[in-house]
Amino acid sequence: MSVSNTTDFTNPSTFILLGIPGLETAHVWISIPFCIMYIIAILGNFIILFIVKRERSLHEPMYYFLCMLAIIDVVLSTSTLPKTLSIFWFNSRGINFNACLTQMFFIHCFLAVESGIFVAMALDRYVAICNPLRHSTILTSHVVANIGLAVLLRGCILLLPHPFLARQLPYCRTNIIPHLFCEYIAVVKLACGDIRISSYYGLFVALSRNGLDLFFITMSYTQILRSIFRLPAKDARLKTFGTCTSHLCVILVFYIPALFSALAQRFGQNIPLHFHILFANMCLLVPPTLNPIIYGVKTKPIRDRMLWLFTHKRT
């Protein structure tokens, strides 16, 4: 399909995902690490879900939230990677307008949901360390399910205006998106109308999602560290802090690239376009790939169950 369609139109039926401008000849080679990471993300997260489901000793709030995180990671990676690989391998660049808006909603909605799950996991660590005797009575299965539902509804409500705002805009310049997926700002910038409302709302979502969630996570860990430093024995302090290391690692893997990408997108005019595109894709693919590895390595019950599972299969 030609990528030179710049005729006048309003609300085109199809958008063209350009891929990575300037690196078209390297698409096949770039697809190799993308495909490997996608396979690791899918297998790793399904293994986490399988282990938690099978092992009754893991039916606790921490692992329920981990299962929610695994499901979100599968949805996030699957919302972009199949289309990205089809661009790399088959030059299949066309995407239906409604499909583009749907992909846009799923990407940004589940990024918000994942951020909310990190807040819920911080709450779980706060209750477990600061109020351990009441942990099982405060975070019951019913409460955990309600928290998960609330986080999902928040993401849906917060991001539902995105596709509606994008649909209302007139697209009379071009239908070519210089990206690998339908990223909100990349689509809105194609409009020939006033995009200030869409741009301001996108900024509001980014600040409310990352800013507020990071604030609540920081407050939780401030109280957690205060409780840890009150413990008399060094070994007890290290052991207690060790229960938080997996959560802290996945938070850093998620938020640092996301914040850097958001700042680069708004203020990095001198950064090459292909770097923006590659980094945006890494933000969606690296956390789903690393999260099951981090929890598999640093969480002893899951690590032991994984080792038992693979050795049992081998024998």
Coordinates of C-alpha atoms in Angstrom, one line a residue:
M1 CA 0.0 0.0 0.0
S2 CA 1.3 3.4 -0.9
V3 CA 2.4 5.7 2.0
S4 CA 2.2 8.9 -0.1
N5 CA -1.5 9.5 0.4
T6 CA -1.8 13.2 1.3
T7 CA -5.0 14.0 -0.4
D8 CA -7.7 16.0 1.4
F9 CA -10.1 13.9 3.4
T10 CA -12.0 14.0 6.7
N11 CA -11.8 11.1 9.1
P12 CA -10.0 8.7 6.8
S13 CA -11.1 5.1 6.9
T14 CA -7.5 3.9 7.1
F15 CA -4.3 5.2 8.7
I16 CA -0.8 4.2 7.5
L17 CA 1.7 3.3 10.2
L18 CA 5.0 4.3 8.7
G19 CA 7.2 2.1 11.0
I20 CA 10.6 3.6 11.9
P21 CA 11.4 6.3 9.4
G22 CA 15.0 6.2 8.3
L23 CA 15.5 2.6 9.5
E24 CA 13.2 0.8 7.0
T25 CA 16.1 -1.4 5.7
A26 CA 16.7 -2.6 9.3
H27 CA 13.1 -3.5 10.0
V28 CA 13.7 -7.3 9.8
W29 CA 16.7 -7.1 12.1
I30 CA 14.9 -4.9 14.6
S31 CA 12.0 -7.4 14.6
I32 CA 14.3 -10.1 16.1
P33 CA 14.7 -8.6 19.6
F34 CA 11.1 -7.4 19.5
C35 CA 9.8 -10.9 18.8
I36 CA 12.1 -12.5 21.4
M37 CA 11.0 -10.1 24.1
Y38 CA 7.3 -10.6 23.1
I39 CA 7.7 -14.4 23.5
I40 CA 9.4 -14.0 26.8
A41 CA 6.7 -11.6 28.0
I42 CA 3.8 -14.0 27.0
L43 CA 5.4 -17.1 28.4
G44 CA 6.8 -15.5 31.6
N45 CA 3.5 -13.9 32.5
F46 CA 1.4 -17.1 31.8
I47 CA 3.9 -19.1 33.9
I48 CA 3.3 -16.6 36.8
L49 CA -0.5 -17.0 36.4
F50 CA -0.2 -20.8 36.3
I51 CA 2.1 -21.0 39.4
V52 CA -0.1 -18.7 41.5
K53 CA -3.3 -20.6 40.4
R54 CA -1.8 -24.0 41.2
E55 CA 0.0 -23.2 44.4
R56 CA -2.5 -22.6 47.3
S57 CA 0.2 -21.1 49.5
L58 CA 0.4 -18.2 47.0
H59 CA -3.3 -17.3 47.3
E60 CA -2.5 -14.0 49.1
P61 CA -3.0 -10.3 48.2
M62 CA 0.5 -9.8 47.0
Y63 CA 0.2 -12.6 44.5
Y64 CA -3.3 -11.7 43.4
F65 CA -2.0 -8.2 42.5
L66 CA 0.9 -9.9 40.7
C67 CA -1.6 -11.9 38.7
M68 CA -3.4 -8.7 37.8
L69 CA -0.1 -7.2 36.7
A70 CA 0.7 -10.3 34.6
I71 CA -2.7 -10.1 32.8
I72 CA -2.2 -6.3 32.1
D73 CA 1.3 -7.0 30.7
V74 CA -0.1 -9.6 28.3
V75 CA -2.8 -7.2 27.1
L76 CA -0.3 -4.3 26.8
S77 CA 2.3 -6.2 24.7
T78 CA -0.4 -7.9 22.6
S79 CA -2.1 -4.6 21.8
T80 CA 1.0 -3.5 19.8
L81 CA 3.5 -6.2 19.0
P82 CA 1.4 -8.3 16.5
K83 CA 0.8 -5.2 14.4
T84 CA 4.4 -4.1 14.8
L85 CA 5.8 -7.4 13.6
S86 CA 3.4 -7.4 10.7
I87 CA 4.9 -4.1 9.7
F88 CA 8.4 -5.4 10.0
W89 CA 7.8 -8.7 8.3
F90 CA 5.0 -8.1 5.7
N91 CA 5.1 -4.3 5.3
S92 CA 1.4 -4.4 6.4
R93 CA 1.2 -0.7 7.3
G94 CA -2.6 0.0 7.0
I95 CA -4.8 0.1 10.0
N96 CA -8.5 0.8 10.1
F97 CA -9.5 4.2 11.7
N98 CA -11.7 2.5 14.3
A99 CA -9.0 -0.2 15.0
C100 CA -6.5 2.6 15.4
L101 CA -8.7 4.3 18.0
T102 CA -9.3 1.0 19.8
Q103 CA -5.5 0.3 19.9
M104 CA -5.0 3.8 21.2
F105 CA -7.5 3.3 24.0
F106 CA -6.2 -0.1 25.1
I107 CA -2.6 1.1 25.2
H108 CA -3.2 4.2 27.3
C109 CA -6.0 2.6 29.4
F110 CA -3.9 -0.4 30.5
L111 CA -0.8 1.8 31.1
A112 CA -3.0 3.7 33.6
V113 CA -4.3 0.4 35.0
E114 CA -0.8 -1.0 35.4
S115 CA 0.2 2.2 37.2
G116 CA -2.8 1.8 39.5
I117 CA -1.8 -1.8 40.3
F118 CA 1.6 -0.6 41.4
V119 CA -0.2 1.7 43.9
A120 CA -2.3 -1.3 45.1
M121 CA 0.9 -3.4 45.5
A122 CA 2.5 -0.5 47.5
L123 CA -0.6 -0.5 49.7
D124 CA -0.3 -4.3 50.2
R125 CA 3.4 -3.9 51.3
Y126 CA 2.4 -1.0 53.6
V127 CA -0.2 -3.0 55.4
A128 CA 2.0 -6.2 55.5
I129 CA 4.9 -4.3 57.1
C130 CA 3.3 -1.5 59.1
N131 CA 0.2 -3.5 60.3
P132 CA 1.1 -7.2 59.9
L133 CA -1.4 -8.5 62.5
R134 CA -4.3 -7.1 60.5
H135 CA -3.0 -7.7 57.0
S136 CA -5.3 -10.7 56.4
T137 CA -8.3 -9.0 57.8
I138 CA -7.8 -5.7 56.0
L139 CA -6.8 -7.1 52.5
T140 CA -9.3 -9.9 52.1
S141 CA -10.0 -11.5 48.8
H142 CA -13.1 -9.4 48.4
V143 CA -11.2 -6.2 49.1
V144 CA -8.4 -7.1 46.7
A145 CA -11.0 -7.9 43.9
N146 CA -12.7 -4.5 44.6
I147 CA -9.3 -2.7 44.4
G148 CA -8.6 -4.4 41.1
L149 CA -12.0 -3.4 39.7
A150 CA -11.6 0.2 40.9
V151 CA -8.2 0.5 39.3
L152 CA -9.6 -0.9 36.0
L153 CA -12.6 1.5 36.1
R154 CA -10.3 4.4 36.8
G155 CA -8.2 3.6 33.8
C156 CA -11.3 3.2 31.5
I157 CA -12.9 6.4 32.7
L158 CA -9.7 8.4 32.6
L159 CA -8.8 7.3 29.0
L160 CA -12.2 6.9 27.4
P161 CA -12.2 10.5 26.2
H162 CA -9.0 9.8 24.2
P163 CA -10.6 8.1 21.2
F164 CA -13.6 10.4 21.3
L165 CA -11.5 13.5 21.2
A166 CA -9.4 12.0 18.4
R167 CA -12.5 11.0 16.4
Q168 CA -13.9 14.5 16.6
L169 CA -10.9 16.1 15.0
P170 CA -10.8 16.8 11.2
Y171 CA -7.9 15.0 9.4
C172 CA -7.3 16.8 6.2
R173 CA -3.5 16.8 6.0
T174 CA -2.4 13.2 5.8
N175 CA -3.2 9.8 7.1
I176 CA 0.4 8.7 7.6
I177 CA 1.4 8.2 11.2
P178 CA 5.2 8.2 11.7
H179 CA 5.0 5.5 14.4
L180 CA 4.7 1.7 14.9
F181 CA 1.4 2.0 16.7
C182 CA -1.5 4.5 17.2
E183 CA 0.0 6.6 19.9
Y184 CA -2.4 9.4 21.1
I185 CA -0.3 12.4 20.4
A186 CA 1.1 11.0 17.2
V187 CA -2.5 10.6 15.9
V188 CA -3.8 14.0 17.2
K189 CA -0.9 15.9 15.5
L190 CA -2.3 14.8 12.1
A191 CA -5.4 16.8 12.6
C192 CA -5.8 20.2 10.9
G193 CA -8.1 21.6 13.5
D194 CA -7.4 23.0 17.0
I195 CA -5.9 20.3 19.1
R196 CA -5.4 22.3 22.3
I197 CA -8.1 20.5 24.2
S198 CA -6.8 17.1 23.2
S199 CA -3.2 18.1 24.0
Y200 CA -4.2 19.6 27.4
Y201 CA -6.3 16.5 28.3
G202 CA -3.4 14.2 27.3
L203 CA -1.1 16.2 29.6
F204 CA -3.7 16.0 32.4
V205 CA -3.9 12.3 32.1
A206 CA -0.1 11.9 32.1
L207 CA 0.2 14.0 35.2
S208 CA -2.7 12.5 37.1
R209 CA -1.6 8.9 36.2
N210 CA 2.1 9.2 36.8
G211 CA 2.1 12.1 39.3
L212 CA -0.6 11.0 41.7
D213 CA 0.3 7.3 41.6
L214 CA 4.0 8.1 42.2
F215 CA 2.9 10.4 45.1
F216 CA 0.9 7.6 46.8
I217 CA 3.7 5.0 46.2
T218 CA 6.2 7.4 47.7
M219 CA 4.0 8.0 50.7
S220 CA 3.5 4.3 51.2
Y221 CA 7.3 3.6 51.1
T222 CA 8.0 6.5 53.4
Q223 CA 5.9 4.8 56.1
I224 CA 7.4 1.4 55.2
L225 CA 11.0 2.7 55.6
R226 CA 10.1 4.3 58.9
S227 CA 8.7 1.0 60.2
I228 CA 11.7 -0.9 58.9
F229 CA 14.2 1.4 60.6
R230 CA 12.4 1.0 63.9
L231 CA 13.2 -2.8 63.9
P232 CA 16.0 -3.5 66.4
A233 CA 17.9 -6.2 64.5
K234 CA 19.7 -5.6 61.2
D235 CA 18.8 -9.0 59.9
A236 CA 15.1 -8.3 60.5
R237 CA 15.4 -4.9 58.7
L238 CA 17.1 -6.6 55.7
K239 CA 14.6 -9.4 55.6
T240 CA 11.6 -7.1 55.8
F241 CA 13.0 -4.7 53.1
G242 CA 13.7 -7.8 50.9
T243 CA 10.0 -8.4 50.6
C244 CA 9.7 -5.0 48.8
T245 CA 12.7 -5.3 46.4
S246 CA 10.7 -7.0 43.6
H247 CA 8.0 -4.3 43.7
L248 CA 10.6 -1.5 43.8
C249 CA 12.4 -3.0 40.7
V250 CA 9.2 -3.2 38.6
I251 CA 8.2 0.3 39.6
L252 CA 11.6 1.6 38.4
V253 CA 11.4 -0.4 35.2
F254 CA 7.9 1.1 34.5
Y255 CA 8.1 4.7 35.6
I256 CA 11.7 5.8 34.6
P257 CA 11.3 5.0 30.9
A258 CA 7.7 6.3 30.9
L259 CA 8.7 9.6 32.4
F260 CA 11.8 10.0 30.2
S261 CA 9.6 9.2 27.1
A262 CA 7.0 11.8 28.1
L263 CA 9.6 14.5 28.7
A264 CA 11.4 13.6 25.4
Q265 CA 8.2 13.7 23.5
R266 CA 7.3 17.2 24.7
F267 CA 10.7 18.9 25.0
G268 CA 13.1 16.8 22.9
Q269 CA 12.7 18.4 19.6
N270 CA 16.3 17.7 18.7
I271 CA 16.1 14.0 19.5
P272 CA 15.8 11.9 16.2
L273 CA 12.3 10.6 15.4
H274 CA 13.5 7.0 15.2
F275 CA 14.8 7.2 18.8
H276 CA 11.4 8.5 20.0
I277 CA 9.6 5.6 18.2
L278 CA 12.0 2.9 19.4
F279 CA 11.9 4.2 23.0
A280 CA 8.1 4.4 23.0
N281 CA 8.0 0.8 22.0
M282 CA 10.5 -0.2 24.6
C283 CA 8.3 1.4 27.3
L284 CA 5.5 -0.9 26.2
L285 CA 7.6 -4.1 25.8
V286 CA 10.4 -4.0 28.4
P287 CA 8.2 -4.0 31.5
P288 CA 6.0 -7.0 30.5
T289 CA 9.3 -8.8 29.6
L290 CA 11.1 -8.0 32.8
N291 CA 8.3 -8.1 35.4
P292 CA 8.0 -12.0 35.4
I293 CA 11.8 -12.3 35.4
I294 CA 12.1 -9.9 38.3
Y295 CA 9.4 -11.7 40.4
G296 CA 10.7 -15.1 39.3
V297 CA 14.2 -14.3 40.5
K298 CA 13.6 -12.2 43.6
T299 CA 10.5 -13.8 45.0
K300 CA 11.5 -17.0 46.8
P301 CA 8.1 -18.8 46.7
I302 CA 7.7 -18.2 42.9
R303 CA 11.4 -19.0 42.3
D304 CA 11.1 -22.3 44.2
R305 CA 7.9 -23.3 42.4
M306 CA 9.4 -22.5 39.0
L307 CA 12.5 -24.6 39.8
W308 CA 10.3 -27.5 41.0
L309 CA 8.0 -27.2 37.9
F310 CA 10.9 -27.4 35.4
T311 CA 12.8 -30.1 37.3
H312 CA 9.6 -32.1 37.8
K313 CA 8.8 -31.8 34.0
R314 CA 12.4 -32.9 33.2
T315 CA 12.2 -36.0 35.3

